[in-house]
JSON list of C-alpha atoms in Angstrom, two decimals:
[
{"chain": "C", "resi": 271, "resn": "MET", "atom": "CA", "xyz": [0.08, -0.10, -0.03]},
{"chain": "C", "resi": 272, "resn": "LYS", "atom": "CA", "xyz": [1.49, 3.32, -1.00]},
{"chain": "C", "resi": 273, "resn": "ALA", "atom": "CA", "xyz": [2.06, 6.05, 1.81]},
{"chain": "C", "resi": 274, "resn": "SER", "atom": "CA", "xyz": [-0.45, 8.18, 0.04]},
{"chain": "C", "resi": 275, "resn": "GLN", "atom": "CA", "xyz": [-3.37, 5.52, 0.43]},
{"chain": "C", "resi": 276, "resn": "ILE", "atom": "CA", "xyz": [-2.30, 5.12, 4.17]},
{"chain": "C", "resi": 277, "resn": "LYS", "atom": "CA", "xyz": [-2.15, 8.88, 4.76]},
{"chain": "C", "resi": 278, "resn": "THR", "atom": "CA", "xyz": [-5.78, 8.94, 3.30]},
{"chain": "C", "resi": 279, "resn": "LEU", "atom": "CA", "xyz": [-7.38, 6.01, 5.26]},
{"chain": "C", "resi": 280, "resn": "SER", "atom": "CA", "xyz": [-5.57, 7.58, 8.43]},
{"chain": "C", "resi": 281, "resn": "ARG", "atom": "CA", "xyz": [-7.67, 10.74, 7.78]},
{"chain": "C", "resi": 282, "resn": "GLN", "atom": "CA", "xyz": [-10.86, 9.28, 6.95]},
{"chain": "C", "resi": 283, "resn": "TYR", "atom": "CA", "xyz": [-10.80, 7.02, 10.30]},
{"chain": "C", "resi": 284, "resn": "LYS", "atom": "CA", "xyz": [-9.89, 10.10, 11.97]},
{"chain": "C", "resi": 285, "resn": "ALA", "atom": "CA", "xyz": [-12.78, 11.85, 10.80]},
{"chain": "C", "resi": 286, "resn": "LEU", "atom": "CA", "xyz": [-14.83, 8.80, 11.29]},
{"chain": "C", "resi": 287, "resn": "GLY", "atom": "CA", "xyz": [-13.43, 8.58, 14.78]},
{"chain": "C", "resi": 288, "resn": "HIS", "atom": "CA", "xyz": [-15.81, 11.58, 15.95]},
{"chain": "C", "resi": 289, "resn": "SER", "atom": "CA", "xyz": [-19.10, 10.51, 17.22]},
{"chain": "C", "resi": 290, "resn": "LYS", "atom": "CA", "xyz": [-21.10, 13.33, 15.59]},
{"chain": "C", "resi": 291, "resn": "ARG", "atom": "CA", "xyz": [-19.32, 12.99, 12.26]},
{"chain": "C", "resi": 292, "resn": "LEU", "atom": "CA", "xyz": [-20.10, 9.20, 12.73]},
{"chain": "C", "resi": 293, "resn": "GLU", "atom": "CA", "xyz": [-23.97, 9.72, 13.62]},
{"chain": "C", "resi": 294, "resn": "ILE", "atom": "CA", "xyz": [-24.35, 12.14, 10.45]},
{"chain": "C", "resi": 295, "resn": "VAL", "atom": "CA", "xyz": [-22.66, 9.56, 8.36]},
{"chain": "C", "resi": 296, "resn": "THR", "atom": "CA", "xyz": [-25.43, 7.25, 9.51]},
{"chain": "C", "resi": 297, "resn": "LEU", "atom": "CA", "xyz": [-27.85, 9.65, 8.87]},
{"chain": "C", "resi": 298, "resn": "LEU", "atom": "CA", "xyz": [-26.71, 10.19, 5.39]},
{"chain": "C", "resi": 299, "resn": "GLN", "atom": "CA", "xyz": [-26.84, 6.48, 4.46]},
{"chain": "C", "resi": 300, "resn": "GLY", "atom": "CA", "xyz": [-29.40, 5.78, 1.50]},
{"chain": "C", "resi": 301, "resn": "HIS", "atom": "CA", "xyz": [-30.48, 9.79, 1.82]},
{"chain": "C", "resi": 302, "resn": "SER", "atom": "CA", "xyz": [-29.35, 13.29, 0.55]},
{"chain": "C", "resi": 303, "resn": "LEU", "atom": "CA", "xyz": [-30.11, 15.81, 3.42]},
{"chain": "C", "resi": 304, "resn": "THR", "atom": "CA", "xyz": [-29.79, 19.44, 3.82]},
{"chain": "C", "resi": 305, "resn": "VAL", "atom": "CA", "xyz": [-27.81, 21.07, 6.74]},
{"chain": "C", "resi": 306, "resn": "ASN", "atom": "CA", "xyz": [-31.34, 21.76, 8.37]},
{"chain": "C", "resi": 307, "resn": "GLN", "atom": "CA", "xyz": [-32.65, 18.66, 8.13]},
{"chain": "C", "resi": 308, "resn": "ILE", "atom": "CA", "xyz": [-29.46, 17.00, 10.08]},
{"chain": "C", "resi": 309, "resn": "VAL", "atom": "CA", "xyz": [-30.06, 19.66, 12.97]},
{"chain": "C", "resi": 310, "resn": "GLN", "atom": "CA", "xyz": [-33.80, 18.55, 13.14]},
{"chain": "C", "resi": 311, "resn": "MET", "atom": "CA", "xyz": [-32.31, 14.74, 13.39]},
{"chain": "C", "resi": 312, "resn": "THR", "atom": "CA", "xyz": [-29.57, 15.67, 15.82]},
{"chain": "C", "resi": 313, "resn": "ALA", "atom": "CA", "xyz": [-29.35, 17.71, 19.21]},
{"chain": "C", "resi": 314, "resn": "LEU", "atom": "CA", "xyz": [-26.51, 19.79, 17.12]},
{"chain": "C", "resi": 315, "resn": "ARG", "atom": "CA", "xyz": [-26.85, 23.39, 16.31]},
{"chain": "C", "resi": 316, "resn": "GLN", "atom": "CA", "xyz": [-26.19, 24.33, 12.70]},
{"chain": "C", "resi": 317, "resn": "ALA", "atom": "CA", "xyz": [-23.01, 25.68, 13.10]},
{"chain": "C", "resi": 318, "resn": "ALA", "atom": "CA", "xyz": [-21.61, 22.10, 14.09]},
{"chain": "C", "resi": 319, "resn": "VAL", "atom": "CA", "xyz": [-23.43, 20.28, 11.59]},
{"chain": "C", "resi": 320, "resn": "SER", "atom": "CA", "xyz": [-21.96, 22.63, 8.85]},
{"chain": "C", "resi": 321, "resn": "GLN", "atom": "CA", "xyz": [-18.39, 22.09, 10.31]},
{"chain": "C", "resi": 322, "resn": "HIS", "atom": "CA", "xyz": [-18.67, 18.39, 10.51]},
{"chain": "C", "resi": 323, "resn": "LEU", "atom": "CA", "xyz": [-19.84, 18.25, 7.02]},
{"chain": "C", "resi": 324, "resn": "MET", "atom": "CA", "xyz": [-17.09, 20.23, 5.84]},
{"chain": "C", "resi": 325, "resn": "ILE", "atom": "CA", "xyz": [-14.30, 17.99, 7.23]},
{"chain": "C", "resi": 326, "resn": "LEU", "atom": "CA", "xyz": [-16.19, 15.24, 5.80]},
{"chain": "C", "resi": 327, "resn": "LYS", "atom": "CA", "xyz": [-16.39, 16.83, 2.41]},
{"chain": "C", "resi": 328, "resn": "ASP", "atom": "CA", "xyz": [-12.91, 17.52, 2.72]},
{"chain": "C", "resi": 329, "resn": "ILE", "atom": "CA", "xyz": [-11.73, 13.85, 2.48]},
{"chain": "C", "resi": 330, "resn": "ASN", "atom": "CA", "xyz": [-14.15, 13.03, 0.04]},
{"chain": "C", "resi": 331, "resn": "LEU", "atom": "CA", "xyz": [-16.63, 11.18, 2.17]},
{"chain": "C", "resi": 332, "resn": "VAL", "atom": "CA", "xyz": [-19.27, 13.53, 1.29]},
{"chain": "C", "resi": 333, "resn": "ASN", "atom": "CA", "xyz": [-20.93, 15.00, -1.82]},
{"chain": "C", "resi": 334, "resn": "MET", "atom": "CA", "xyz": [-22.56, 18.32, -1.95]},
{"chain": "C", "resi": 335, "resn": "SER", "atom": "CA", "xyz": [-25.20, 19.26, -4.73]},
{"chain": "C", "resi": 336, "resn": "LYS", "atom": "CA", "xyz": [-27.45, 22.28, -4.94]},
{"chain": "C", "resi": 337, "resn": "LEU", "atom": "CA", "xyz": [-31.04, 22.14, -5.78]},
{"chain": "C", "resi": 338, "resn": "GLY", "atom": "CA", "xyz": [-32.66, 25.82, -6.21]},
{"chain": "C", "resi": 339, "resn": "LYS", "atom": "CA", "xyz": [-31.51, 27.32, -2.75]},
{"chain": "C", "resi": 340, "resn": "GLU", "atom": "CA", "xyz": [-30.81, 24.05, -0.69]},
{"chain": "C", "resi": 341, "resn": "VAL", "atom": "CA", "xyz": [-27.57, 22.35, -0.63]},
{"chain": "C", "resi": 342, "resn": "TYR", "atom": "CA", "xyz": [-27.84, 18.40, 0.04]},
{"chain": "C", "resi": 343, "resn": "TYR", "atom": "CA", "xyz": [-25.22, 16.19, 1.35]},
{"chain": "C", "resi": 344, "resn": "SER", "atom": "CA", "xyz": [-24.90, 12.61, 0.39]},
{"chain": "C", "resi": 345, "resn": "LEU", "atom": "CA", "xyz": [-22.26, 9.80, 1.08]},
{"chain": "C", "resi": 346, "resn": "CYS", "atom": "CA", "xyz": [-19.36, 9.22, -1.63]},
{"chain": "C", "resi": 347, "resn": "LEU", "atom": "CA", "xyz": [-19.54, 5.56, -1.54]},
{"chain": "C", "resi": 348, "resn": "ASP", "atom": "CA", "xyz": [-16.01, 4.64, -3.41]},
{"chain": "C", "resi": 349, "resn": "PRO", "atom": "CA", "xyz": [-14.31, 5.83, -0.04]},
{"chain": "C", "resi": 350, "resn": "PHE", "atom": "CA", "xyz": [-16.58, 4.02, 1.95]},
{"chain": "C", "resi": 351, "resn": "LYS", "atom": "CA", "xyz": [-16.19, 0.70, -0.12]},
{"chain": "C", "resi": 352, "resn": "GLU", "atom": "CA", "xyz": [-12.23, 1.14, 0.22]},
{"chain": "C", "resi": 353, "resn": "LEU", "atom": "CA", "xyz": [-12.34, 1.56, 3.74]},
{"chain": "C", "resi": 354, "resn": "THR", "atom": "CA", "xyz": [-14.27, -1.40, 4.17]},
{"chain": "C", "resi": 355, "resn": "ASN", "atom": "CA", "xyz": [-12.04, -3.42, 1.97]},
{"chain": "C", "resi": 356, "resn": "PHE", "atom": "CA", "xyz": [-9.17, -2.69, 4.30]},
{"chain": "C", "resi": 357, "resn": "SER", "atom": "CA", "xyz": [-10.77, -3.41, 7.31]},
{"chain": "C", "resi": 358, "resn": "LYS", "atom": "CA", "xyz": [-11.70, -6.55, 5.71]},
{"chain": "C", "resi": 359, "resn": "SER", "atom": "CA", "xyz": [-8.12, -7.30, 5.16]},
{"chain": "C", "resi": 360, "resn": "LEU", "atom": "CA", "xyz": [-7.14, -7.05, 8.66]},
{"chain": "C", "resi": 361, "resn": "THR", "atom": "CA", "xyz": [-9.40, -9.84, 9.45]},
{"chain": "C", "resi": 362, "resn": "HIS", "atom": "CA", "xyz": [-7.00, -12.26, 7.60]},
{"chain": "C", "resi": 363, "resn": "LEU", "atom": "CA", "xyz": [-4.06, -11.30, 9.98]},
{"chain": "C", "resi": 364, "resn": "THR", "atom": "CA", "xyz": [-2.77, -14.15, 11.61]},
{"chain": "C", "resi": 365, "resn": "PRO", "atom": "CA", "xyz": [-1.50, -14.09, 15.14]},
{"chain": "C", "resi": 366, "resn": "LEU", "atom": "CA", "xyz": [2.27, -14.58, 16.01]},
{"chain": "C", "resi": 367, "resn": "SER", "atom": "CA", "xyz": [3.20, -17.73, 17.32]},
{"chain": "C", "resi": 368, "resn": "ASP", "atom": "CA", "xyz": [4.77, -18.03, 20.66]},
{"chain": "C", "resi": 369, "resn": "ALA", "atom": "CA", "xyz": [8.17, -17.84, 19.07]},
{"chain": "C", "resi": 370, "resn": "GLU", "atom": "CA", "xyz": [10.98, -15.68, 20.05]},
{"chain": "C", "resi": 371, "resn": "PRO", "atom": "CA", "xyz": [10.55, -12.00, 19.31]},
{"chain": "C", "resi": 372, "resn": "THR", "atom": "CA", "xyz": [11.84, -10.76, 15.95]},
{"chain": "C", "resi": 373, "resn": "VAL", "atom": "CA", "xyz": [13.67, -7.40, 17.41]},
{"chain": "C", "resi": 374, "resn": "GLU", "atom": "CA", "xyz": [15.43, -7.31, 20.56]},
{"chain": "C", "resi": 375, "resn": "ILE", "atom": "CA", "xyz": [14.10, -4.52, 22.94]},
{"chain": "C", "resi": 376, "resn": "GLY", "atom": "CA", "xyz": [16.47, -2.76, 25.27]},
{"chain": "C", "resi": 377, "resn": "ARG", "atom": "CA", "xyz": [19.72, -4.87, 24.64]}
]
């Protein structure tokens, strides 16, 4: 995996590690919503929702589209597929045996 891919995954996981952003992502599953709709569905203020959406947009997890005066937000599916594939790849890790450590520490 390239360093740029690792950096992108790291930024995406970090963004999703915030409980309110994860809540917003959950609300956007299968829906396009406006900031005001998200505000009504959460206990967040409009400014906070907008800030979280911009963070998600900056790392390409969320799309923005205008319809008249309204701005709708929806999920970008490809990055979530990549995150899912990476997470699945971790399930194929095998535990180390009880063999001696490969690196000596403190000697």
